C-alpha positions as a LaTeX table, in Angstrom:
\begin{tabular}{lrrr}
\hline
Residue & $x$ (\AA) & $y$ (\AA) & $z$ (\AA) \\
\hline
Met1 & $-18.99$ & $-5.94$ & 9.61 \\
Ala2 & $-20.77$ & $-2.75$ & 10.68 \\
Gly3 & $-21.23$ & $-2.59$ & 14.43 \\
Arg4 & $-21.86$ & 0.11 & 16.99 \\
Tyr5 & $-18.35$ & 1.51 & 16.50 \\
Phe6 & $-16.59$ & $-0.18$ & 13.59 \\
Gly7 & $-17.77$ & 0.22 & 10.01 \\
Thr8 & $-16.33$ & $-1.00$ & 6.74 \\
Asp9 & $-12.98$ & 0.76 & 7.33 \\
Gly10 & $-12.37$ & 1.20 & 11.03 \\
Ile11 & $-14.28$ & 3.77 & 13.07 \\
Arg12 & $-15.48$ & 6.91 & 11.33 \\
Gly13 & $-17.89$ & 9.76 & 11.99 \\
Arg14 & $-18.37$ & 13.45 & 12.68 \\
Ala15 & $-15.57$ & 14.72 & 14.90 \\
Asn16 & $-16.56$ & 15.30 & 18.55 \\
Lys17 & $-19.80$ & 13.40 & 18.01 \\
Phe18 & $-20.31$ & 9.72 & 18.81 \\
Pro19 & $-18.40$ & 7.59 & 17.96 \\
Met20 & $-15.58$ & 10.02 & 17.12 \\
Thr21 & $-15.31$ & 11.51 & 20.61 \\
Ala22 & $-12.26$ & 11.85 & 22.82 \\
Glu23 & $-13.82$ & 9.38 & 25.26 \\
Val24 & $-14.31$ & 6.69 & 22.63 \\
Ala25 & $-10.82$ & 7.31 & 21.21 \\
Met26 & $-9.29$ & 6.83 & 24.66 \\
Lys27 & $-11.24$ & 3.60 & 25.17 \\
Val28 & $-10.16$ & 2.34 & 21.74 \\
Gly29 & $-6.56$ & 2.96 & 22.81 \\
Met30 & $-7.14$ & 1.03 & 26.01 \\
Ala31 & $-8.93$ & $-1.88$ & 24.32 \\
Ala32 & $-6.56$ & $-2.15$ & 21.37 \\
Gly33 & $-3.57$ & $-1.77$ & 23.67 \\
Met34 & $-4.69$ & $-4.64$ & 25.87 \\
Ser35 & $-5.63$ & $-6.79$ & 22.85 \\
Phe36 & $-2.16$ & $-6.67$ & 21.32 \\
Gln37 & 0.09 & $-7.32$ & 24.28 \\
Arg38 & 2.05 & $-10.52$ & 23.88 \\
Gly39 & 5.15 & $-11.66$ & 25.71 \\
Asn40 & 7.11 & $-9.64$ & 28.25 \\
His41 & 8.77 & $-7.06$ & 25.98 \\
Arg42 & 8.08 & $-3.34$ & 26.14 \\
His43 & 4.96 & $-2.99$ & 23.97 \\
Arg44 & 4.69 & $-0.14$ & 21.49 \\
Val45 & 2.25 & 1.44 & 19.07 \\
Val46 & 2.98 & 3.71 & 16.11 \\
Leu47 & 0.40 & 6.45 & 15.72 \\
Gly48 & $-0.03$ & 8.66 & 12.66 \\
Lys49 & $-2.68$ & 11.12 & 11.54 \\
Asp50 & $-3.71$ & 13.29 & 8.63 \\
Thr51 & $-4.10$ & 17.07 & 8.75 \\
Arg52 & $-7.59$ & 17.54 & 10.25 \\
Leu53 & $-8.01$ & 19.91 & 13.17 \\
Ser54 & $-9.70$ & 17.15 & 15.18 \\
Gly55 & $-6.59$ & 15.00 & 14.80 \\
Tyr56 & $-5.05$ & 16.75 & 17.81 \\
Met57 & $-7.99$ & 15.78 & 20.03 \\
Ile58 & $-8.18$ & 12.17 & 18.85 \\
Glu59 & $-4.40$ & 11.72 & 18.95 \\
Asn60 & $-4.04$ & 12.88 & 22.55 \\
Ala61 & $-7.02$ & 10.83 & 23.69 \\
Met62 & $-5.59$ & 7.69 & 22.09 \\
Val63 & $-2.17$ & 8.36 & 23.63 \\
Ala64 & $-3.82$ & 8.45 & 27.04 \\
Gly65 & $-5.62$ & 5.17 & 26.34 \\
Phe66 & $-2.54$ & 3.34 & 25.08 \\
Cys67 & $-0.38$ & 4.58 & 27.96 \\
Ala68 & $-3.07$ & 3.49 & 30.41 \\
Ala69 & $-2.92$ & 0.03 & 28.84 \\
Gly70 & 0.84 & $-0.06$ & 29.35 \\
Met71 & 1.94 & 0.60 & 25.74 \\
Asp72 & 4.60 & 3.07 & 24.64 \\
Val73 & 3.41 & 5.39 & 21.86 \\
Leu74 & 5.61 & 6.52 & 18.97 \\
Leu75 & 4.00 & 9.61 & 17.46 \\
Leu76 & 4.57 & 9.99 & 13.73 \\
Gly77 & 2.65 & 13.22 & 13.10 \\
Pro78 & 0.91 & 13.81 & 9.75 \\
Ile79 & 1.92 & 10.91 & 7.49 \\
Pro80 & 0.18 & 8.67 & 4.91 \\
Thr81 & $-1.80$ & 5.64 & 6.02 \\
Pro82 & 0.49 & 3.22 & 4.13 \\
Ala83 & 3.46 & 4.71 & 5.97 \\
Val84 & 1.84 & 3.77 & 9.28 \\
Ala85 & 1.32 & 0.21 & 8.04 \\
Met86 & 4.93 & 0.03 & 6.86 \\
Leu87 & 6.37 & 1.52 & 10.04 \\
Ala88 & 4.35 & $-0.84$ & 12.23 \\
Arg89 & 6.42 & $-3.64$ & 10.71 \\
Ser90 & 9.68 & $-1.72$ & 10.34 \\
Leu91 & 9.70 & $-0.55$ & 13.97 \\
Arg92 & 8.43 & $-3.89$ & 15.31 \\
Ala93 & 5.38 & $-2.24$ & 16.83 \\
Asp94 & 2.58 & $-4.33$ & 18.31 \\
Ile95 & $-0.07$ & $-2.21$ & 16.64 \\
Gly96 & $-0.35$ & 0.69 & 14.21 \\
Val97 & $-2.98$ & 3.44 & 14.24 \\
Met98 & $-3.94$ & 5.98 & 11.61 \\
Ile99 & $-6.27$ & 8.82 & 12.58 \\
Ser100 & $-8.02$ & 9.80 & 9.38 \\
Ala101 & $-11.37$ & 9.91 & 7.61 \\
Ser102 & $-9.65$ & 9.34 & 4.27 \\
His103 & $-11.41$ & 11.28 & 1.49 \\
Asn104 & $-14.09$ & 12.82 & 3.77 \\
Ala105 & $-14.24$ & 16.52 & 4.61 \\
Tyr106 & $-12.42$ & 18.00 & 7.61 \\
His107 & $-15.41$ & 17.76 & 9.95 \\
Asp108 & $-15.18$ & 13.95 & 9.94 \\
Asn109 & $-12.45$ & 11.80 & 11.39 \\
Gly110 & $-11.71$ & 8.14 & 11.84 \\
Ile111 & $-9.48$ & 5.50 & 13.40 \\
Lys112 & $-7.83$ & 2.75 & 11.34 \\
Leu113 & $-6.03$ & $-0.05$ & 13.17 \\
Phe114 & $-3.21$ & $-2.26$ & 11.86 \\
Gly115 & $-1.75$ & $-5.37$ & 13.40 \\
Pro116 & 1.99 & $-5.95$ & 13.91 \\
Asp117 & 2.13 & $-7.44$ & 10.40 \\
Gly118 & 0.92 & $-4.14$ & 8.90 \\
Tyr119 & $-2.46$ & $-5.50$ & 7.81 \\
Lys120 & $-5.81$ & $-4.03$ & 8.78 \\
Leu121 & $-7.56$ & $-5.93$ & 11.51 \\
Ser122 & $-9.99$ & $-8.70$ & 10.69 \\
Asp123 & $-13.70$ & $-8.49$ & 11.49 \\
Glu124 & $-13.11$ & $-10.95$ & 14.33 \\
Ile125 & $-10.45$ & $-8.84$ & 16.04 \\
Glu126 & $-12.43$ & $-5.64$ & 15.54 \\
Gly127 & $-15.41$ & $-7.42$ & 17.08 \\
Arg128 & $-13.39$ & $-8.33$ & 20.17 \\
Ile129 & $-12.19$ & $-4.75$ & 20.57 \\
Glu130 & $-15.71$ & $-3.45$ & 20.08 \\
Ala131 & $-17.04$ & $-5.78$ & 22.77 \\
Met132 & $-14.55$ & $-4.31$ & 25.23 \\
Leu133 & $-15.55$ & $-0.69$ & 24.61 \\
Asp134 & $-18.84$ & $-0.89$ & 26.47 \\
Gly135 & $-17.54$ & $-3.19$ & 29.20 \\
Glu136 & $-15.56$ & $-2.80$ & 32.39 \\
Ile137 & $-12.47$ & $-1.80$ & 30.52 \\
Asp138 & $-10.60$ & $-0.11$ & 33.36 \\
Val139 & $-10.28$ & $-3.24$ & 35.50 \\
Lys140 & $-7.53$ & $-4.63$ & 33.27 \\
Leu141 & $-5.41$ & $-1.52$ & 32.86 \\
Ala142 & $-1.69$ & $-1.42$ & 33.62 \\
Asp143 & $-0.35$ & $-1.02$ & 37.14 \\
Gln144 & 1.13 & 2.34 & 38.07 \\
Asp145 & 4.71 & 1.20 & 37.46 \\
Ala146 & 3.85 & $-0.28$ & 34.04 \\
Leu147 & 2.24 & 2.74 & 32.37 \\
Gly148 & 3.34 & 3.59 & 28.84 \\
Arg149 & 5.38 & 6.55 & 27.63 \\
Ala150 & 4.83 & 8.69 & 24.53 \\
Lys151 & 7.35 & 10.44 & 22.32 \\
Arg152 & 7.53 & 11.93 & 18.86 \\
Ile153 & 10.02 & 10.22 & 16.60 \\
Asp154 & 12.16 & 11.76 & 13.91 \\
Gly155 & 12.89 & 10.25 & 10.53 \\
Ala156 & 9.49 & 8.70 & 9.79 \\
Tyr157 & 9.13 & 10.73 & 6.58 \\
Asp158 & 12.59 & 9.75 & 5.41 \\
Arg159 & 11.99 & 6.05 & 6.10 \\
Tyr160 & 8.79 & 6.10 & 4.06 \\
Ile161 & 10.29 & 8.07 & 1.17 \\
Glu162 & 13.21 & 5.65 & 0.89 \\
Phe163 & 10.83 & 2.70 & 1.07 \\
Ala164 & 8.68 & 4.15 & $-1.73$ \\
Lys165 & 11.68 & 4.93 & $-3.95$ \\
Arg166 & 12.97 & 1.37 & $-3.63$ \\
Thr167 & 9.74 & 0.02 & $-5.16$ \\
Leu168 & 10.78 & 1.35 & $-8.57$ \\
Pro169 & 12.47 & $-1.10$ & $-10.93$ \\
Gln170 & 16.20 & $-0.49$ & $-11.02$ \\
Gly171 & 16.08 & 0.50 & $-14.69$ \\
Ser172 & 13.47 & 3.19 & $-13.97$ \\
Met173 & 15.03 & 4.79 & $-10.93$ \\
Ser174 & 15.26 & 8.23 & $-12.58$ \\
Leu175 & 12.17 & 10.23 & $-13.42$ \\
Ala176 & 14.25 & 12.92 & $-15.08$ \\
Gly177 & 12.49 & 14.54 & $-18.01$ \\
Leu178 & 8.99 & 14.17 & $-16.57$ \\
Arg179 & 6.95 & 17.18 & $-15.50$ \\
Ile180 & 4.63 & 15.90 & $-12.77$ \\
Val181 & 1.81 & 17.81 & $-11.13$ \\
Val182 & 0.89 & 16.48 & $-7.68$ \\
Asp183 & $-2.36$ & 17.29 & $-5.89$ \\
Cys184 & $-1.75$ & 16.48 & $-2.21$ \\
Ala185 & $-5.39$ & 17.10 & $-1.15$ \\
Asn186 & $-4.04$ & 19.26 & 1.71 \\
Gly187 & $-3.65$ & 15.95 & 3.46 \\
Ala188 & $-1.19$ & 13.48 & 4.91 \\
Gly189 & 0.93 & 13.20 & 1.76 \\
Tyr190 & 1.62 & 16.91 & 1.43 \\
Lys191 & 5.33 & 16.54 & 2.22 \\
Val192 & 6.38 & 13.02 & 1.32 \\
Ala193 & 4.88 & 12.73 & $-2.18$ \\
Pro194 & 6.45 & 15.86 & $-3.72$ \\
Asp195 & 9.77 & 15.18 & $-1.99$ \\
Ala196 & 9.95 & 11.57 & $-3.21$ \\
Leu197 & 9.18 & 12.52 & $-6.82$ \\
Trp198 & 11.70 & 15.37 & $-6.76$ \\
Glu199 & 14.42 & 13.13 & $-5.30$ \\
Leu200 & 13.79 & 10.72 & $-8.19$ \\
Gly201 & 14.63 & 13.47 & $-10.68$ \\
Ala202 & 11.22 & 14.73 & $-11.79$ \\
Glu203 & 10.19 & 18.32 & $-12.24$ \\
Val204 & 7.42 & 18.62 & $-9.64$ \\
Ile205 & 4.61 & 21.16 & $-9.53$ \\
Thr206 & 2.66 & 20.79 & $-6.30$ \\
Ile207 & $-0.86$ & 22.01 & $-5.57$ \\
His208 & $-3.07$ & 21.77 & $-2.47$ \\
Asn209 & $-0.09$ & 21.23 & $-0.17$ \\
Glu210 & $-0.87$ & 23.87 & 2.47 \\
Pro211 & $-3.09$ & 22.17 & 5.06 \\
Asn212 & $-4.68$ & 24.38 & 7.68 \\
Gly213 & $-6.82$ & 21.86 & 9.56 \\
Phe214 & $-9.95$ & 22.68 & 7.57 \\
Asn215 & $-9.09$ & 22.34 & 3.87 \\
Ile216 & $-8.29$ & 18.63 & 3.59 \\
Asn217 & $-10.02$ & 17.21 & 0.48 \\
Glu218 & $-11.76$ & 20.56 & $-0.08$ \\
Asp219 & $-12.31$ & 20.85 & $-3.85$ \\
Cys220 & $-9.14$ & 18.86 & $-4.40$ \\
Gly221 & $-7.63$ & 15.40 & $-4.24$ \\
Ser222 & $-8.61$ & 12.12 & $-5.85$ \\
Thr223 & $-12.35$ & 12.69 & $-5.37$ \\
Asn224 & $-12.25$ & 16.25 & $-6.78$ \\
Pro225 & $-9.50$ & 16.29 & $-9.43$ \\
Met226 & $-10.72$ & 19.17 & $-11.60$ \\
Ser227 & $-8.15$ & 21.63 & $-10.24$ \\
Leu228 & $-5.47$ & 19.06 & $-11.08$ \\
Val229 & $-6.82$ & 18.76 & $-14.62$ \\
Lys230 & $-6.65$ & 22.55 & $-14.96$ \\
Lys231 & $-3.09$ & 22.71 & $-13.62$ \\
Val232 & $-1.81$ & 19.89 & $-15.85$ \\
Leu233 & $-3.13$ & 21.71 & $-18.91$ \\
Glu234 & $-1.84$ & 25.07 & $-17.67$ \\
Val235 & 1.76 & 23.95 & $-17.13$ \\
Arg236 & 1.73 & 21.34 & $-19.92$ \\
Gly237 & 2.46 & 18.58 & $-17.47$ \\
Asp238 & 3.24 & 15.05 & $-18.60$ \\
Ile239 & 1.07 & 13.60 & $-15.86$ \\
Gly240 & $-0.99$ & 14.61 & $-12.85$ \\
Ile241 & $-1.29$ & 12.60 & $-9.63$ \\
Ala242 & $-4.12$ & 13.24 & $-7.17$ \\
Leu243 & $-3.90$ & 11.72 & $-3.70$ \\
Asp244 & $-6.70$ & 11.59 & $-1.14$ \\
Gly245 & $-6.57$ & 12.91 & 2.42 \\
Asp246 & $-4.58$ & 10.01 & 3.86 \\
Ala247 & $-2.71$ & 9.20 & 0.62 \\
Asp248 & $-3.76$ & 5.56 & 0.44 \\
Arg249 & $-5.46$ & 6.12 & $-2.93$ \\
Met250 & $-4.74$ & 8.10 & $-6.06$ \\
Val251 & $-6.00$ & 8.79 & $-9.55$ \\
Ile252 & $-4.08$ & 9.95 & $-12.61$ \\
Val253 & $-4.65$ & 12.77 & $-15.09$ \\
Asp254 & $-2.97$ & 12.37 & $-18.48$ \\
Glu255 & $-1.34$ & 15.15 & $-20.51$ \\
Asn256 & $-4.68$ & 15.94 & $-22.18$ \\
Gly257 & $-6.46$ & 16.41 & $-18.86$ \\
Thr258 & $-8.29$ & 13.07 & $-19.06$ \\
Leu259 & $-8.95$ & 11.28 & $-15.78$ \\
Val260 & $-7.53$ & 7.76 & $-15.32$ \\
Asp261 & $-9.25$ & 5.79 & $-12.55$ \\
Gly262 & $-8.18$ & 2.81 & $-10.48$ \\
Asp263 & $-9.53$ & 0.26 & $-12.95$ \\
Gln264 & $-7.28$ & 1.54 & $-15.75$ \\
Ile265 & $-4.33$ & 1.70 & $-13.36$ \\
Met266 & $-4.85$ & $-1.91$ & $-12.26$ \\
Ala267 & $-5.09$ & $-2.97$ & $-15.91$ \\
Leu268 & $-1.81$ & $-1.21$ & $-16.73$ \\
Ile269 & 0.12 & $-2.61$ & $-13.77$ \\
Ala270 & $-1.28$ & $-6.12$ & $-14.18$ \\
Glu271 & $-0.40$ & $-6.28$ & $-17.88$ \\
Ser272 & 3.08 & $-4.86$ & $-17.25$ \\
Trp273 & 3.82 & $-7.23$ & $-14.37$ \\
Asn274 & 2.45 & $-10.17$ & $-16.31$ \\
Gln275 & 4.74 & $-9.42$ & $-19.24$ \\
Asn276 & 7.69 & $-9.19$ & $-16.85$ \\
Gly277 & 6.81 & $-12.45$ & $-15.11$ \\
Arg278 & 6.09 & $-10.67$ & $-11.86$ \\
Leu279 & 2.29 & $-11.04$ & $-11.65$ \\
Ala280 & 1.26 & $-13.69$ & $-9.13$ \\
Gly281 & $-1.89$ & $-15.76$ & $-9.22$ \\
Gly282 & $-2.80$ & $-15.15$ & $-12.85$ \\
Gly283 & $-5.15$ & $-12.28$ & $-12.18$ \\
Val284 & $-6.25$ & $-9.21$ & $-10.28$ \\
Val285 & $-8.50$ & $-8.72$ & $-7.24$ \\
Ala286 & $-11.04$ & $-5.89$ & $-7.42$ \\
Thr287 & $-14.44$ & $-5.16$ & $-5.94$ \\
Val288 & $-17.94$ & $-5.52$ & $-7.28$ \\
Met289 & $-17.77$ & $-1.85$ & $-8.27$ \\
Ser290 & $-14.98$ & $-2.25$ & $-10.83$ \\
Asn291 & $-16.01$ & $-1.77$ & $-14.43$ \\
Leu292 & $-16.96$ & $-4.69$ & $-16.64$ \\
Gly293 & $-14.48$ & $-3.31$ & $-19.15$ \\
Leu294 & $-11.64$ & $-4.22$ & $-16.79$ \\
Glu295 & $-12.90$ & $-7.79$ & $-16.56$ \\
Arg296 & $-13.11$ & $-8.05$ & $-20.35$ \\
Phe297 & $-9.63$ & $-6.58$ & $-20.82$ \\
Leu298 & $-8.03$ & $-8.96$ & $-18.34$ \\
Asp299 & $-9.78$ & $-11.88$ & $-20.00$ \\
Ser300 & $-8.39$ & $-10.79$ & $-23.38$ \\
Val301 & $-4.81$ & $-11.07$ & $-22.07$ \\
Gly302 & $-5.43$ & $-14.37$ & $-20.30$ \\
Leu303 & $-5.93$ & $-13.01$ & $-16.79$ \\
Gln304 & $-8.80$ & $-13.42$ & $-14.35$ \\
Leu305 & $-10.65$ & $-10.79$ & $-12.35$ \\
His306 & $-11.56$ & $-11.81$ & $-8.80$ \\
Arg307 & $-14.30$ & $-9.67$ & $-7.25$ \\
Thr308 & $-14.88$ & $-8.96$ & $-3.54$ \\
Lys309 & $-17.27$ & $-6.78$ & $-1.61$ \\
Val310 & $-16.39$ & $-3.10$ & $-1.37$ \\
Gly311 & $-13.44$ & $-2.18$ & 0.85 \\
Asp312 & $-9.71$ & $-2.47$ & 0.27 \\
Arg313 & $-9.52$ & $-4.64$ & 3.40 \\
Tyr314 & $-11.55$ & $-7.34$ & 1.65 \\
Val315 & $-9.42$ & $-7.02$ & $-1.47$ \\
Val316 & $-6.31$ & $-7.61$ & 0.63 \\
Glu317 & $-7.86$ & $-10.59$ & 2.42 \\
His318 & $-8.66$ & $-12.23$ & $-0.93$ \\
Met319 & $-5.19$ & $-11.48$ & $-2.28$ \\
Arg320 & $-3.58$ & $-13.12$ & 0.74 \\
Ala321 & $-5.87$ & $-16.13$ & 0.65 \\
His322 & $-5.35$ & $-16.84$ & $-3.06$ \\
Gly323 & $-1.78$ & $-15.70$ & $-3.69$ \\
Leu324 & $-2.36$ & $-12.65$ & $-5.88$ \\
Asn325 & $-0.20$ & $-9.54$ & $-5.71$ \\
Val326 & $-2.21$ & $-6.88$ & $-7.58$ \\
Gly327 & $-5.59$ & $-5.63$ & $-6.42$ \\
Gly328 & $-7.58$ & $-2.53$ & $-5.70$ \\
Glu329 & $-10.65$ & $-0.44$ & $-6.20$ \\
Gln330 & $-11.97$ & 1.76 & $-8.97$ \\
Ser331 & $-11.67$ & 4.71 & $-6.59$ \\
Gly332 & $-7.88$ & 4.46 & $-6.70$ \\
His333 & $-7.00$ & 2.20 & $-3.78$ \\
Ile334 & $-4.28$ & 0.10 & $-5.42$ \\
Val335 & $-2.74$ & $-2.69$ & $-3.36$ \\
Leu336 & 0.58 & $-4.10$ & $-4.54$ \\
Ser337 & 1.38 & $-6.76$ & $-1.97$ \\
Asp338 & 4.98 & $-7.17$ & $-3.11$ \\
Phe339 & 5.50 & $-3.81$ & $-1.43$ \\
Ser340 & 2.57 & $-2.86$ & 0.79 \\
Thr341 & $-0.07$ & $-4.34$ & 3.04 \\
Thr342 & $-2.66$ & $-1.68$ & 2.18 \\
Gly343 & $-3.47$ & 0.83 & $-0.55$ \\
Asp344 & $-0.58$ & 3.20 & $-1.27$ \\
Gly345 & $-1.10$ & 6.21 & $-3.53$ \\
Leu346 & 2.58 & 7.11 & $-3.92$ \\
Val347 & 3.82 & 3.56 & $-4.58$ \\
Ser348 & 1.04 & 2.97 & $-7.11$ \\
Ala349 & 1.88 & 6.22 & $-8.89$ \\
Leu350 & 5.53 & 5.19 & $-9.07$ \\
Gln351 & 4.56 & 1.94 & $-10.81$ \\
Val352 & 2.63 & 3.93 & $-13.41$ \\
Leu353 & 5.60 & 6.27 & $-13.86$ \\
Ala354 & 7.90 & 3.27 & $-14.33$ \\
Cys355 & 5.70 & 2.12 & $-17.22$ \\
Val356 & 5.74 & 5.61 & $-18.71$ \\
Lys357 & 9.53 & 5.80 & $-18.56$ \\
Arg358 & 10.02 & 2.28 & $-19.90$ \\
Glu359 & 7.69 & 2.64 & $-22.87$ \\
Asp360 & 8.58 & 6.29 & $-23.54$ \\
Lys361 & 5.07 & 7.13 & $-24.70$ \\
Pro362 & 2.52 & 9.73 & $-23.57$ \\
Val363 & 0.45 & 8.87 & $-20.52$ \\
Ser364 & $-2.70$ & 9.00 & $-22.65$ \\
Glu365 & $-1.41$ & 5.99 & $-24.62$ \\
Ile366 & 0.04 & 4.12 & $-21.68$ \\
Cys367 & $-2.97$ & 4.36 & $-19.37$ \\
Lys368 & $-5.86$ & 3.74 & $-21.77$ \\
Lys369 & $-6.10$ & $-0.03$ & $-21.64$ \\
Phe370 & $-9.80$ & $-0.51$ & $-22.31$ \\
Glu371 & $-13.01$ & 1.33 & $-23.13$ \\
Pro372 & $-15.14$ & 1.41 & $-19.97$ \\
Val373 & $-18.60$ & $-0.09$ & $-20.20$ \\
Pro374 & $-21.29$ & 2.55 & $-19.48$ \\
Gln375 & $-21.69$ & 2.60 & $-15.72$ \\
Leu376 & $-23.90$ & 4.68 & $-13.44$ \\
Leu377 & $-23.79$ & 4.90 & $-9.65$ \\
Lys378 & $-26.35$ & 6.79 & $-7.58$ \\
Asn379 & $-26.82$ & 7.08 & $-3.83$ \\
Val380 & $-30.27$ & 7.24 & $-2.29$ \\
Arg381 & $-30.82$ & 8.24 & 1.33 \\
Phe382 & $-33.36$ & 6.45 & 3.49 \\
Ser383 & $-34.78$ & 7.42 & 6.86 \\
Gly384 & $-34.95$ & 4.07 & 8.62 \\
Gly385 & $-35.87$ & 0.44 & 8.34 \\
Lys386 & $-34.49$ & $-1.97$ & 5.78 \\
Pro387 & $-35.62$ & $-0.89$ & 2.31 \\
Leu388 & $-33.83$ & $-3.74$ & 0.54 \\
Glu389 & $-36.06$ & $-6.23$ & 2.34 \\
Ser390 & $-39.20$ & $-4.67$ & 0.86 \\
Ala391 & $-41.03$ & $-7.03$ & $-1.52$ \\
Pro392 & $-41.59$ & $-4.38$ & $-4.26$ \\
Ile393 & $-37.92$ & $-3.38$ & $-4.19$ \\
Lys394 & $-36.79$ & $-7.01$ & $-4.31$ \\
Ala395 & $-39.03$ & $-7.56$ & $-7.35$ \\
Ala396 & $-37.69$ & $-4.43$ & $-9.06$ \\
Ile397 & $-34.11$ & $-5.57$ & $-8.50$ \\
Glu398 & $-34.79$ & $-8.99$ & $-10.02$ \\
Asp399 & $-36.52$ & $-7.37$ & $-13.00$ \\
Ala400 & $-33.56$ & $-5.02$ & $-13.52$ \\
Arg401 & $-31.08$ & $-7.91$ & $-13.47$ \\
Ser402 & $-33.20$ & $-9.71$ & $-16.04$ \\
Gln403 & $-33.23$ & $-6.65$ & $-18.30$ \\
Leu404 & $-29.45$ & $-6.22$ & $-18.11$ \\
Gly405 & $-28.87$ & $-9.92$ & $-18.82$ \\
Lys406 & $-25.42$ & $-11.37$ & $-19.32$ \\
Asn407 & $-24.01$ & $-8.17$ & $-20.83$ \\
Gly408 & $-24.54$ & $-6.09$ & $-17.73$ \\
Arg409 & $-24.33$ & $-6.03$ & $-13.94$ \\
Leu410 & $-26.35$ & $-4.59$ & $-11.09$ \\
Val411 & $-24.81$ & $-3.96$ & $-7.67$ \\
Ile412 & $-26.90$ & $-2.65$ & $-4.79$ \\
Arg413 & $-25.41$ & $-2.25$ & $-1.34$ \\
Pro414 & $-25.98$ & $-0.20$ & 1.80 \\
Ser415 & $-23.26$ & 2.22 & 2.85 \\
Gly416 & $-21.19$ & 1.10 & 5.81 \\
Thr417 & $-20.99$ & 4.61 & 7.26 \\
Glu418 & $-24.18$ & 6.49 & 6.26 \\
Pro419 & $-27.93$ & 5.79 & 5.84 \\
Leu420 & $-27.46$ & 5.44 & 2.11 \\
Ile421 & $-28.05$ & 2.73 & $-0.44$ \\
Arg422 & $-25.71$ & 2.71 & $-3.41$ \\
Val423 & $-27.23$ & 1.58 & $-6.70$ \\
Met424 & $-24.80$ & 0.80 & $-9.53$ \\
Ala425 & $-25.55$ & $-0.68$ & $-12.93$ \\
Glu426 & $-23.45$ & $-1.14$ & $-16.03$ \\
Gly427 & $-23.96$ & $-2.58$ & $-19.46$ \\
Asp428 & $-23.41$ & $-2.00$ & $-23.15$ \\
Asp429 & $-26.74$ & $-0.13$ & $-23.47$ \\
Ser430 & $-26.25$ & 3.19 & $-21.64$ \\
Gly431 & $-29.94$ & 4.10 & $-21.90$ \\
Leu432 & $-30.97$ & 0.87 & $-20.23$ \\
Val433 & $-28.36$ & 1.35 & $-17.51$ \\
Glu434 & $-29.69$ & 4.82 & $-16.71$ \\
Lys435 & $-33.30$ & 3.62 & $-16.68$ \\
Val436 & $-32.55$ & 0.69 & $-14.39$ \\
Val437 & $-30.69$ & 2.83 & $-11.83$ \\
Asn438 & $-33.24$ & 5.65 & $-11.85$ \\
Asp439 & $-36.17$ & 3.27 & $-11.43$ \\
Ile440 & $-34.65$ & 1.55 & $-8.41$ \\
Val441 & $-33.48$ & 4.81 & $-6.81$ \\
Asp442 & $-36.95$ & 6.34 & $-7.19$ \\
Leu443 & $-38.59$ & 3.26 & $-5.73$ \\
Ile444 & $-36.28$ & 3.20 & $-2.70$ \\
Ala445 & $-36.73$ & 6.94 & $-2.14$ \\
His446 & $-40.51$ & 6.62 & $-2.06$ \\
Thr447 & $-40.78$ & 3.36 & $-0.12$ \\
Lys448 & $-41.59$ & 3.51 & 3.58 \\
Thr449 & $-40.38$ & 0.53 & 5.58 \\
Ala450 & $-40.83$ & $-0.51$ & 9.14 \\
Ala451 & $-37.83$ & $-0.13$ & 11.44 \\
\hline
\end{tabular}
């Protein structure tokens, strides 16, 4: 669903511009607060954020909204998104909120909402909240003697670190002997990730762990891992781990400086869990963007790849509906439902490290499970209308699918947050893949459509 406020992953936009204004944030607090009040107990919300300057503005506005709705607010401060999801359950909160724009630059921000079970809200619930935002929201607010209170709570970091450490298999509880470089993206994981790895015995070299409100994801993190590659080679690290701004995704760099994406990580974890009898559902859930090589690898070991539309929320929904416990996205959102209700960069990294310790081999051997099929993704901006409904573009898409045949795939989708169309193709013939993508991108860029 992409409505006036909610996109594919909560509400997101340029800070202090609609919809990421203090006014909207306050109304979201009011609407969400009223939507999740059940019974006669003292209702509470846990509220975390990443390290963006605008987090202060959005946080205080949401506190006002939740208190006006009669909910107590437990302020967590800068903390990873998966920690908010975990603490919503652990602290028996009625709702969890993460203020973050994930991998975006500092000038953006966003609001992610979690239910009391720690899962992201469904389209239906988001739709109900959205409908309230433009209505007479103040008529249902709490009476004066039922207003909420807000307080900062101590120990949230420690709770999350202990939770993450307990996800390691008992036989792999020590990471002693591993030199690990961690890129914290100057984001929400800048404290907890290095501390957890150090407590587990690793030698930890940390980079991009000095947030200043403006440098989150700036030339660092899972979407810009080149500085991590350089550091791993410089210090002769055994492995590099790059988180994103809210630490719900990660990618790996092996000892040779080679990037390992989410597809390879899912392949590694799925094969390992399958061998140990832990994998549920006989397969993995990924999105339409995951590489065909992953699908072929899983098939070769007797496992099935289930595909969903883009968004870790849809991956999780499919996992829950069909009883699978490993899923994720190529970008590094890895969801391990035995432990978490959403993507968790630190927990996923620990599962990779467990495999490294158990097999006692270099990361380059452990994490190279398949040869990726040539894949190309390009974004094309459009100025209005619905280009994908144009007859010439429809014809070009059908022709491209015919050219790729059974040994390739074409995925075309509009962005949920920007006026962009993403064109991705993959296949064994790299030249054909490039031609197909470029032809469609050029056609979209030069097609004028009616609004």
